Tab-separated table of C-alpha atoms in Angstrom:
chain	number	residue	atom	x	y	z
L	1	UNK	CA	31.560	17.237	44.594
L	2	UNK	CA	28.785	20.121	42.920
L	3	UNK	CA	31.549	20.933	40.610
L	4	UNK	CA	32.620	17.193	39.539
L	5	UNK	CA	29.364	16.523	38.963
L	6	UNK	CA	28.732	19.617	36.763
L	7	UNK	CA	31.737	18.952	35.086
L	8	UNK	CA	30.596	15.694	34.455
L	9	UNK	CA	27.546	16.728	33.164
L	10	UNK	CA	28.554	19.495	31.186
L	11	UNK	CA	31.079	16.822	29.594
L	12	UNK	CA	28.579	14.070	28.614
L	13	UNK	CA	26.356	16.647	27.074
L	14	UNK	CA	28.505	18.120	24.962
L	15	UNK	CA	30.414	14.656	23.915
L	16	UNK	CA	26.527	13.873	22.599
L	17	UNK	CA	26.016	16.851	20.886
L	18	UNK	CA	29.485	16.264	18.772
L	19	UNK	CA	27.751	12.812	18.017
L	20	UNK	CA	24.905	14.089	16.632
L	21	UNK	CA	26.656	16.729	15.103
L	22	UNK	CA	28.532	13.574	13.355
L	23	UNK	CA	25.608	12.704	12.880
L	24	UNK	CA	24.399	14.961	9.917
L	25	UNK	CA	28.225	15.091	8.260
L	26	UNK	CA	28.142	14.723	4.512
L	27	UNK	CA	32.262	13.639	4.988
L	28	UNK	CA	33.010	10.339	2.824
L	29	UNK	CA	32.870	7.513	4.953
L	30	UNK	CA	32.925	4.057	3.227
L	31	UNK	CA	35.176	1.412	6.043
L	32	UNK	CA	34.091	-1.345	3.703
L	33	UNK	CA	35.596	0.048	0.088
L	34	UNK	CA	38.676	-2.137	-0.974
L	35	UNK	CA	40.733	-2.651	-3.722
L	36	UNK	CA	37.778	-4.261	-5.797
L	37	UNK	CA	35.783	-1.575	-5.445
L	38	UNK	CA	38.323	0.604	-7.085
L	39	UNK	CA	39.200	-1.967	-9.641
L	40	UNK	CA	35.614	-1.980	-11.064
L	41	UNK	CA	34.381	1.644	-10.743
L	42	UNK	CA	33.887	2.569	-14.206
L	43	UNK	CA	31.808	5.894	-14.812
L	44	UNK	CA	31.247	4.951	-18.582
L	45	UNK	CA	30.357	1.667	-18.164
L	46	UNK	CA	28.458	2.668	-15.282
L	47	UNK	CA	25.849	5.026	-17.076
L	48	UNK	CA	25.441	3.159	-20.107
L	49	UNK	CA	24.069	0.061	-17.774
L	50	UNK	CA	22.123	2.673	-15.372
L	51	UNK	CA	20.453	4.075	-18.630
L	52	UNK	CA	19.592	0.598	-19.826
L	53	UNK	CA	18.271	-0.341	-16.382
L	54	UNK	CA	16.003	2.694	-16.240
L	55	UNK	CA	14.220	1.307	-19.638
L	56	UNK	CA	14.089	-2.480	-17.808
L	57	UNK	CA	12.843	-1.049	-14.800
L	58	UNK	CA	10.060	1.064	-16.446
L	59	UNK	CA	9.179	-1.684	-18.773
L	60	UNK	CA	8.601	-4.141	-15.522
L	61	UNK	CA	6.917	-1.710	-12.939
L	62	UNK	CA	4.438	-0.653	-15.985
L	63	UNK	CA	3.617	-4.466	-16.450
L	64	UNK	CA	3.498	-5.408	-13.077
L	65	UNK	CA	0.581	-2.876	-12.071
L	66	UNK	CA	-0.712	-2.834	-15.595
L	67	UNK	CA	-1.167	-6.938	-15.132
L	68	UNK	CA	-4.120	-6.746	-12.501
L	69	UNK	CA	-5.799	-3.848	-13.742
L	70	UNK	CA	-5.941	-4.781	-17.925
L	71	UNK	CA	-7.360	-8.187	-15.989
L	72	UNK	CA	-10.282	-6.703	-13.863
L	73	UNK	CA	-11.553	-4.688	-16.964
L	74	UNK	CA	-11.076	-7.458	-19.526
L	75	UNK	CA	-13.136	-9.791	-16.940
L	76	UNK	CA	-15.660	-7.119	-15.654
L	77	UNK	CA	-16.973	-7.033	-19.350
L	78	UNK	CA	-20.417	-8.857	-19.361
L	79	UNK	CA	-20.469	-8.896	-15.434
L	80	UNK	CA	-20.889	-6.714	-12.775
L	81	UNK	CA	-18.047	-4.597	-10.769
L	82	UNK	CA	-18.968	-6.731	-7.893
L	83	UNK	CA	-18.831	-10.369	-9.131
L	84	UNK	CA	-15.894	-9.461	-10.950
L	85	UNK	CA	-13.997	-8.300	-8.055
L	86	UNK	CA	-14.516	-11.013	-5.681
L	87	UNK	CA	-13.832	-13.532	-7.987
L	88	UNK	CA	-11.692	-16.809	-7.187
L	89	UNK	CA	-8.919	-15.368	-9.598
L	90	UNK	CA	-9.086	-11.558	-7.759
L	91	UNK	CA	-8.425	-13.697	-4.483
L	92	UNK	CA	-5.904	-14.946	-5.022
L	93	UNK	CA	-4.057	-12.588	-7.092
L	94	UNK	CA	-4.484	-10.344	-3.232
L	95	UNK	CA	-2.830	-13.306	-2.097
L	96	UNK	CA	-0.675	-13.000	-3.687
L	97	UNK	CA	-0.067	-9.425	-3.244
L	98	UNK	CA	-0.197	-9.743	0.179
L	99	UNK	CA	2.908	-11.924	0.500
L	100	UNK	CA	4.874	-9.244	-1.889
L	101	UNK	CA	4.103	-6.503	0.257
L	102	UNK	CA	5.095	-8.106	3.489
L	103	UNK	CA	7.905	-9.888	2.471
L	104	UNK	CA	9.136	-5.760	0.912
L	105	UNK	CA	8.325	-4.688	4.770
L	106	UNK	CA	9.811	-7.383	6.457
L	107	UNK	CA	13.251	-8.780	4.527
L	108	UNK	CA	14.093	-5.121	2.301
L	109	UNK	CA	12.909	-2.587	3.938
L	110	UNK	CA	13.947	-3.150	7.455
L	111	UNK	CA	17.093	-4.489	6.788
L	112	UNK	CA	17.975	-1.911	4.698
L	113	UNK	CA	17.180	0.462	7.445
L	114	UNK	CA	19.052	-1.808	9.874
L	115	UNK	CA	21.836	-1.513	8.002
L	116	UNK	CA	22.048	2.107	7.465
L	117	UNK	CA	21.399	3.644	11.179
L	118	UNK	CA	24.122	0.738	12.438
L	119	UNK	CA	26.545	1.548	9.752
L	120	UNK	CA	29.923	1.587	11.483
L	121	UNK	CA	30.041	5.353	9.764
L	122	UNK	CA	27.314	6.650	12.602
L	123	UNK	CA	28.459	7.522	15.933
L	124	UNK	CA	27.462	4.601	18.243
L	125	UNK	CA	25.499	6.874	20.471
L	126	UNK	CA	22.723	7.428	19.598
L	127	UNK	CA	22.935	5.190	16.713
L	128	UNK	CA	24.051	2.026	17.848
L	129	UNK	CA	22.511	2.131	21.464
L	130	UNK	CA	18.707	1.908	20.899
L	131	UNK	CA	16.450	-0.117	18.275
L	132	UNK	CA	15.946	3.096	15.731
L	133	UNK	CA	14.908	0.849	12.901
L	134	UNK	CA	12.202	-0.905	14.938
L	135	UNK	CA	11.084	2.017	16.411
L	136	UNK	CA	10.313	4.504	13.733
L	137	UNK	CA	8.598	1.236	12.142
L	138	UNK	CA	6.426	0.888	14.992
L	139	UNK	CA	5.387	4.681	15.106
L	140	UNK	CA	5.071	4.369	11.322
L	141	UNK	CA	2.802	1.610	12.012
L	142	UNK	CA	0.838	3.424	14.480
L	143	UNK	CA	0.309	6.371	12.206
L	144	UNK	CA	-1.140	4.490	9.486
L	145	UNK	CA	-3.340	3.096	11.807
L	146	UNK	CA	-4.893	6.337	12.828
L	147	UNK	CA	-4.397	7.609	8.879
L	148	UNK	CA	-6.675	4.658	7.646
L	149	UNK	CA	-9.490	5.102	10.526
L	150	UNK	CA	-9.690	9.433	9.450
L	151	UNK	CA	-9.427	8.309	6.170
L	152	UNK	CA	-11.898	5.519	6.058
L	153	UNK	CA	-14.614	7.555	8.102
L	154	UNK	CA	-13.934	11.111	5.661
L	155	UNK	CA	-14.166	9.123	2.534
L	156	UNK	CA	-17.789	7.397	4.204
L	157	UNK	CA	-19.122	10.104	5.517
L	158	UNK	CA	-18.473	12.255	1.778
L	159	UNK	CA	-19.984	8.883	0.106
L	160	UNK	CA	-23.157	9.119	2.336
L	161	UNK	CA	-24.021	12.936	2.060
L	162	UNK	CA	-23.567	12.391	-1.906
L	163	UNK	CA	-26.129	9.115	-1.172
L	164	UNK	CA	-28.163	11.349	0.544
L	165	UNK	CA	-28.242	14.358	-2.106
L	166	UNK	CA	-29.177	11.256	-4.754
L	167	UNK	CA	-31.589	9.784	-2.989
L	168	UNK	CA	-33.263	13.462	-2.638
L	169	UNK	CA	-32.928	13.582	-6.400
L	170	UNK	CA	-34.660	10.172	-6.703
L	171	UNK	CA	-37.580	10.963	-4.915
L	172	UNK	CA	-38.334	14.394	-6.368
L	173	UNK	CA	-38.595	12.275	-9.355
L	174	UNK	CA	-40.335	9.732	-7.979
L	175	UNK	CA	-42.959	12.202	-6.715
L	176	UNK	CA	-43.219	13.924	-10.018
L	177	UNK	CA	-43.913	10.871	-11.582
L	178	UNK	CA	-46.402	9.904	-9.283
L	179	UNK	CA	-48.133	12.882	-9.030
L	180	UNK	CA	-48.817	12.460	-13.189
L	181	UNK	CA	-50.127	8.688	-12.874
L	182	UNK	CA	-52.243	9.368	-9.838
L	183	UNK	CA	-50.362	6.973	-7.804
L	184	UNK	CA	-49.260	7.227	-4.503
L	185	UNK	CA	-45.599	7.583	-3.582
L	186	UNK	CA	-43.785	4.884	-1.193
L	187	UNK	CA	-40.855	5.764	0.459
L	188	UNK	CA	-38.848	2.812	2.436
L	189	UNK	CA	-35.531	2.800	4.059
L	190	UNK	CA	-33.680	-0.609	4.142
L	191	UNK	CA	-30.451	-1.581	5.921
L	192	UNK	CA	-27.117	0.229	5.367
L	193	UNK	CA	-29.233	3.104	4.479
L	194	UNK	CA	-30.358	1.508	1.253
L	195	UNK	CA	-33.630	4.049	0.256
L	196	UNK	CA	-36.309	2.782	-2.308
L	197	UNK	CA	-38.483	5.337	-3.742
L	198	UNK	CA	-41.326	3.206	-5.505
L	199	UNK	CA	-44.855	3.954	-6.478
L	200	UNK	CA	-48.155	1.815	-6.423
L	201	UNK	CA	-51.760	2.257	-6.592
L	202	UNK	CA	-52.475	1.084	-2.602
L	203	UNK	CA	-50.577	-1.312	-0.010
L	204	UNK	CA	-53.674	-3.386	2.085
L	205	UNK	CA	-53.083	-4.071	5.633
L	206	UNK	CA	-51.425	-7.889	5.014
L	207	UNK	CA	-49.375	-6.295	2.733
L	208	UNK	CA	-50.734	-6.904	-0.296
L	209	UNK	CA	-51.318	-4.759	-3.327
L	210	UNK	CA	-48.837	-3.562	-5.918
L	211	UNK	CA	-45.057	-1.898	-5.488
L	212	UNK	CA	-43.135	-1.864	-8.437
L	213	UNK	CA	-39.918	0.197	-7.108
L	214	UNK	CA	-38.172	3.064	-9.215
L	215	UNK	CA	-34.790	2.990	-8.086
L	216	UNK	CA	-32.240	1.725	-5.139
L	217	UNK	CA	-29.871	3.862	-4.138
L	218	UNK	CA	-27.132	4.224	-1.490
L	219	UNK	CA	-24.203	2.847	0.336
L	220	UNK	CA	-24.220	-0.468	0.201
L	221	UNK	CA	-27.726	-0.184	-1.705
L	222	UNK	CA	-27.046	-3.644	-3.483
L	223	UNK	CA	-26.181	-5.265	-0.296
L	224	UNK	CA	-28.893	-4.150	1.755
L	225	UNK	CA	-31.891	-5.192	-1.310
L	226	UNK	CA	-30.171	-8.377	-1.746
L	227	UNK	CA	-30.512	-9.233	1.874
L	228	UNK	CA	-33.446	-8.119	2.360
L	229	UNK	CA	-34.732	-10.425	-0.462
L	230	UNK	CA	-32.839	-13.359	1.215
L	231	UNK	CA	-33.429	-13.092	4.989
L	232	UNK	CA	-34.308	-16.566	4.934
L	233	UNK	CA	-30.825	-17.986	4.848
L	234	UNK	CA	-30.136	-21.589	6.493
L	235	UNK	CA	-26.655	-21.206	7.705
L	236	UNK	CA	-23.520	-19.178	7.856
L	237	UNK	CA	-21.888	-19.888	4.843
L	238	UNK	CA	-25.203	-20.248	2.363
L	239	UNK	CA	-24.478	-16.508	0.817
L	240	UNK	CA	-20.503	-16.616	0.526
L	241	UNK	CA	-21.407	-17.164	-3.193
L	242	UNK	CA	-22.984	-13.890	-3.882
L	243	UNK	CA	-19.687	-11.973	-2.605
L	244	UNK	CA	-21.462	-9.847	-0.448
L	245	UNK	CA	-20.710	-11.421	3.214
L	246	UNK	CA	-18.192	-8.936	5.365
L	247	UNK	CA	-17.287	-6.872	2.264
L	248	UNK	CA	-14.838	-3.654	3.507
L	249	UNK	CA	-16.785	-0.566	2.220
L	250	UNK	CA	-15.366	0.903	-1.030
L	251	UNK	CA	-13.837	3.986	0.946
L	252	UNK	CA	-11.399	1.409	2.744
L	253	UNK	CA	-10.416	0.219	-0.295
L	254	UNK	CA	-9.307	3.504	-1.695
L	255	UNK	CA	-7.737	4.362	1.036
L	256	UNK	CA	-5.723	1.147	1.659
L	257	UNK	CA	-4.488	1.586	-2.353
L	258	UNK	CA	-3.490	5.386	-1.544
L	259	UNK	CA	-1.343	4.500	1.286
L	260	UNK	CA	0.044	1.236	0.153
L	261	UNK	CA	0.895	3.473	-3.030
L	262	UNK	CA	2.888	5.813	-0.653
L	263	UNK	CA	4.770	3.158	1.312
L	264	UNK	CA	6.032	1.602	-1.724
L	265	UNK	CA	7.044	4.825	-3.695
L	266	UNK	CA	8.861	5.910	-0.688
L	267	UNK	CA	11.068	3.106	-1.234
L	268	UNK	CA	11.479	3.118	-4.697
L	269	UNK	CA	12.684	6.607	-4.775
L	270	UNK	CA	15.648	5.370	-2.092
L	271	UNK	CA	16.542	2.348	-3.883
L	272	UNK	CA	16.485	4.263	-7.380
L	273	UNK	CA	18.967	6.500	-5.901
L	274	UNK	CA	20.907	4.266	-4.375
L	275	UNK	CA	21.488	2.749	-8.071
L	276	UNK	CA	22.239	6.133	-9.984
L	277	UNK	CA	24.716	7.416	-7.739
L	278	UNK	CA	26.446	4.011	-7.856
L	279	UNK	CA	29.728	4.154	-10.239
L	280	UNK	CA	30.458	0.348	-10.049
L	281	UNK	CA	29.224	-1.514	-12.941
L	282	UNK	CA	30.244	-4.770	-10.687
L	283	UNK	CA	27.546	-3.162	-8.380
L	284	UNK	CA	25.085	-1.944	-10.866
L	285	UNK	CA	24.197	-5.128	-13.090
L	286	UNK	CA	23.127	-7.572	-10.096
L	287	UNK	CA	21.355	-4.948	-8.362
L	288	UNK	CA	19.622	-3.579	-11.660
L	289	UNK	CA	18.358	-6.996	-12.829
L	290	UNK	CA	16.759	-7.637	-9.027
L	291	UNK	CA	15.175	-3.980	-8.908
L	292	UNK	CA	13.608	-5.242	-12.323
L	293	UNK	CA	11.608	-8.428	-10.933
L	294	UNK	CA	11.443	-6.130	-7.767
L	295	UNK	CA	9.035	-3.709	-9.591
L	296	UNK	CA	7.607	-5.848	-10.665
L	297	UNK	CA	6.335	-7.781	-7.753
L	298	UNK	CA	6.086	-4.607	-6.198
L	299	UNK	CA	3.421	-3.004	-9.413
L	300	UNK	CA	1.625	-6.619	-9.448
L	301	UNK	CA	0.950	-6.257	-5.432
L	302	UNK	CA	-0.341	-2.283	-6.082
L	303	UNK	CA	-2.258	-2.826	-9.231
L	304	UNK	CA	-4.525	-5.690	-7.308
L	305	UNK	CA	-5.324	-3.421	-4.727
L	306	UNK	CA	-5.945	-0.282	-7.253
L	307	UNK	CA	-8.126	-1.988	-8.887
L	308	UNK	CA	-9.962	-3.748	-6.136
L	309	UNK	CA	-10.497	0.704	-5.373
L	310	UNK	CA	-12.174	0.617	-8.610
L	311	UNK	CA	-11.042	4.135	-9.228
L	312	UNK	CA	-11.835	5.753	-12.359
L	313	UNK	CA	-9.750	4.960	-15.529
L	314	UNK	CA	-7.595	8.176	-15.311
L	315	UNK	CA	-7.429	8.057	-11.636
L	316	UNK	CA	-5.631	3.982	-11.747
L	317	UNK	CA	-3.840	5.170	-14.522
L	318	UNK	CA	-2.564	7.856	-12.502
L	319	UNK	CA	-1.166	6.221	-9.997
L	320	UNK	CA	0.001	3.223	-12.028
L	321	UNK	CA	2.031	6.168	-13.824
L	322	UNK	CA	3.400	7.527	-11.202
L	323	UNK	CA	4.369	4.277	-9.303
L	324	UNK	CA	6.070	3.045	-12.554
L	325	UNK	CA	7.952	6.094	-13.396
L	326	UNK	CA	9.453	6.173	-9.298
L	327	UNK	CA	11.943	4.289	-9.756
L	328	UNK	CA	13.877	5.334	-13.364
L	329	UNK	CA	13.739	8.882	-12.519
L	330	UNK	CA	15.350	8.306	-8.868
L	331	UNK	CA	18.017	6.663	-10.872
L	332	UNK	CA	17.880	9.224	-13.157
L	333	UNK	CA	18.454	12.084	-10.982
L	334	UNK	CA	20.922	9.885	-9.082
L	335	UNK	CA	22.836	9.656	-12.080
L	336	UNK	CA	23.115	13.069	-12.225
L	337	UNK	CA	24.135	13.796	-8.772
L	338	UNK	CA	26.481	11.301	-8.427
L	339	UNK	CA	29.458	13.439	-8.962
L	340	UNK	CA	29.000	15.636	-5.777
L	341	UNK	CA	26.168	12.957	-3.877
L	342	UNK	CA	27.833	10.818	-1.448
L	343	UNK	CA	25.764	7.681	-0.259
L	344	UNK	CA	27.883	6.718	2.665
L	345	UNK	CA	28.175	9.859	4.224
L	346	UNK	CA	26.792	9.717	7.555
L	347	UNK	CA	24.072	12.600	6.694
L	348	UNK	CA	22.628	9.908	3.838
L	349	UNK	CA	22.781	7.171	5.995
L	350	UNK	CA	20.278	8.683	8.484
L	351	UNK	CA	17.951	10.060	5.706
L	352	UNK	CA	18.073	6.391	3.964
L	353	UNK	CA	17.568	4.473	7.384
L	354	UNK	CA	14.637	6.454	8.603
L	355	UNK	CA	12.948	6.400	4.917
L	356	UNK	CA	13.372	2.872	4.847
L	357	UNK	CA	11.768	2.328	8.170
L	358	UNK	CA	8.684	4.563	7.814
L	359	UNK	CA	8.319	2.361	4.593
L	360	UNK	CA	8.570	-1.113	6.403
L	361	UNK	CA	5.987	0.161	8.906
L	362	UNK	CA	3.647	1.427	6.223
L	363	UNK	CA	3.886	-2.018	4.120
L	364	UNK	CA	3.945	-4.379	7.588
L	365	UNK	CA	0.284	-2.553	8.511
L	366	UNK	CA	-0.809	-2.955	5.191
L	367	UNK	CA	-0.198	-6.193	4.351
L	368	UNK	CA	-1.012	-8.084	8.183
L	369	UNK	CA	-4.287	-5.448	8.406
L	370	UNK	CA	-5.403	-4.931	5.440
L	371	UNK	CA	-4.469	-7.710	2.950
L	372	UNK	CA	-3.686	-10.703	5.114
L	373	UNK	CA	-6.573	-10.158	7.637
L	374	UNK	CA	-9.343	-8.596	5.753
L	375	UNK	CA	-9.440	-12.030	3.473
L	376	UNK	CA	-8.101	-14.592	5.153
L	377	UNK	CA	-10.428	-13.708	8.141
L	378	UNK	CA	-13.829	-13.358	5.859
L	379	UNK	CA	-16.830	-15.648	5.910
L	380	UNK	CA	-16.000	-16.396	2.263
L	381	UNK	CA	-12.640	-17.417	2.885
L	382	UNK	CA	-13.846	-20.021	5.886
L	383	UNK	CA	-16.357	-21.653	3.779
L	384	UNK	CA	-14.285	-22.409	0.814
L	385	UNK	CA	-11.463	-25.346	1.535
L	386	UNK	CA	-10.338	-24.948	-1.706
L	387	UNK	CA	-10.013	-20.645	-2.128
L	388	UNK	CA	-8.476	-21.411	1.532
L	389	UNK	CA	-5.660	-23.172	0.366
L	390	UNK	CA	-4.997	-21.217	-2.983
L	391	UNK	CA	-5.086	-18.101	-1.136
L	392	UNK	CA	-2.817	-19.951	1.230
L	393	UNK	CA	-0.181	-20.981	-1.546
L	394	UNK	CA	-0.237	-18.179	-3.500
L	395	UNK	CA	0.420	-15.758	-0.206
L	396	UNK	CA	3.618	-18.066	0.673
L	397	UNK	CA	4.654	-18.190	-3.300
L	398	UNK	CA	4.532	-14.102	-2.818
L	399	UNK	CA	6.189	-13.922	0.322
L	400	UNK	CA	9.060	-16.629	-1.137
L	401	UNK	CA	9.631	-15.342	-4.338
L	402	UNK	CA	9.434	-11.417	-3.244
L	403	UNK	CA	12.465	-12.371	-0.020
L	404	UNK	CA	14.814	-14.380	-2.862
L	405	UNK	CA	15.318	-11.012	-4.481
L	406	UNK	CA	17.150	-10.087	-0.913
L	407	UNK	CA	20.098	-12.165	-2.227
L	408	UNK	CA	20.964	-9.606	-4.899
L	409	UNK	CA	19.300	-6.693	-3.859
């Protein structure tokens, strides 16, 4: 009995290493190629379209993310950075965004994966006999969650010590100047670590006398003066209008545009592959005209939130750039790998199918946690029926419009 059931063993284990050595095979396997598929392949044809599409594409993803960002700076002219970003119109265009970005997560990206780690291609063990697609998405998840806290807390914590090095600055002047008046320097802290360096002749004991402060400075300086000029507020909702109620900090929002950025070019480089190696101009002109409105969605949901970052001019237009040019140069390289590059080899199955699922946990995180919730959730949003139900339609119009393109693409 030892024996049988070493034999046994021995038997099953190395059964499951020849299916993961199957595994990793770049051998042609494509069960579902027919005669149509050879009737329309067409490597002419094919490259002419691909090298049109890569011009569409371009042209779309550029005006997609250039949409929300030419916006913010044509309507931040004459106002602040803050009234201009938590404007009715920046709402919902989030909203908007939001409903892209899950519907990519949700309806492409984990169907694609789906498809490629159950491909009939890929041994059924371990392939076929556990949730792959769902898992790496949840891990994926997971590991965004812990990215944005570290990243959230670094990008804070830099922000205050470069507060703290200002408001240094601030009072050394403030002290200079004082010290050449005569006058006294005042020194207060507020909340959110707000600091006000001010000067004044003498403060009496019922607080009278003269301040006249210098400068404000810190994070959430703004925030913290403001409220401390209004403490006297009569209910919950009476300073939703000033757009400073439940705000994320600034580092949140550059870090929620730096990983949104990565989820999304992670799947554009797949799906611009996926076209260039294609030699089927039957294949090709659907799928190129839906990747065109799909960049587009896709540039309109990232330039929202990198603008909301309010990075610096190069910075946005480096990463508008670089999401816009994703896409045409996976096709191009694609194109030029076609020749030896097989898709449906069981080797590119795997690599597509866990790409595609680290992608559609990226976006699902991003748009539930930090879209969806981080609006829909606020103070603002409750006590405004009618930003409630704009932000409302324009997240389903999103959703709807980004999950059609699953028909062709």
């Amino acid at each position: 009995m030892p024996l049988l059931e070493e034999m046994m063993e021995s038997s099953y284990i190395r059964t499951y290493l020849q299916q993961m050595a199957a595994s990793v095979s770049t051998a042609s396997c494509d069960p579902s190629s027919g005669a149509d598929e050879v009737e329309c392949r067409d490597e002419a044809a094919a490259l002419r379209l691909k090298m049109v599409f890569v011009v569409t594409i371009l042209v779309a993803g550029a005006t997609g993310v250039a949409i929300p960002l030419v916006g913010r700076r044509c309507h931040g002219h004459g106002a602040s950075s803050s009234s201009s970003s938590t404007g009715g119109a920046f709402v919902l265009v989030k909203a908007f965004a939001a409903g892209v970005i899950l519907a990519t997560g949700f309806v492409h990206m984990l169907h694609d994966a789906d498809e490629a780690l159950t491909d009939p291609c890929l041994p059924a063990a371990p392939w076929r006999r556990f949730p792959f697609p769902g898992f790496v998405a949840m891990l994926a998840a997971l590991g965004t969650l812990v990215f944005d806290f570290v990243g959230t807390h670094m990008y804070e914590r830099k922000k205050h010590h470069a507060d703290a090095e200002e408001a240094a600055v601030v009072v050394g002047n403030a002290s200079a100047s004082a010290n050449a008046s005569g006058h006294d320097v005042i020194v207060a802290l507020l909340q959110d670590g707000a600091l006000v360096a001010s000067t004044g002749s003498s403060i009496g004991r019922d607080g009278g006398g003269h301040k006249d402060p210098m400068h404000i400075v810190g994070m959430h300086a703004h925030a913290a003066a403001h409220r401390h000029s209004h403490a006297h507020g009569h209910g919950p909702c009476d300073d939703c209008h000033d757009g400073h109620d439940e705000e994320p900090s600034q580092a949140r929002h550059v870090v929620v545009s730096q990983i949104l950025e990565l989820g999304i070019v992670s799947h554009s480089v797949i799906i611009g592959l996926s076209l260039g190696v294609s030699q089927n101009p039957c294949t090709i002109k659907p799928l190129g005209a839906a990747l065109s409105f799909h960049q587009f969605f896709e540039g309109f949901a990232l330039g929202g939130c990198i603008s909301e970052a309010q990075f610096k001019s190069f910075s946005a237009l480096l990463m508008a750039f670089f999401f816009a040019i994703t896409t045409p140069a996976g096709i191009t390289v694609g194109s030029g790998i076609a020749s030896f590059y097989n898709p449906n080899s069981p080797r590119a199955l795997v690599v597509e199918g866990i790409l595609d699922s680290i992608s559609a946990g990226i976006l699902i995180y991003m748009a539930l946690v930090d879209l969806i919730a981080a609006d829909f959730l606020s103070k603002r949003m409750s006590c405004n029926l009618r930003l409630q139900v704009g932000s409302y339609i324009a997240l389903f119009l999103g959703a709807m419009a980004m999950a059609s393109l699953a028909i062709w693409a």
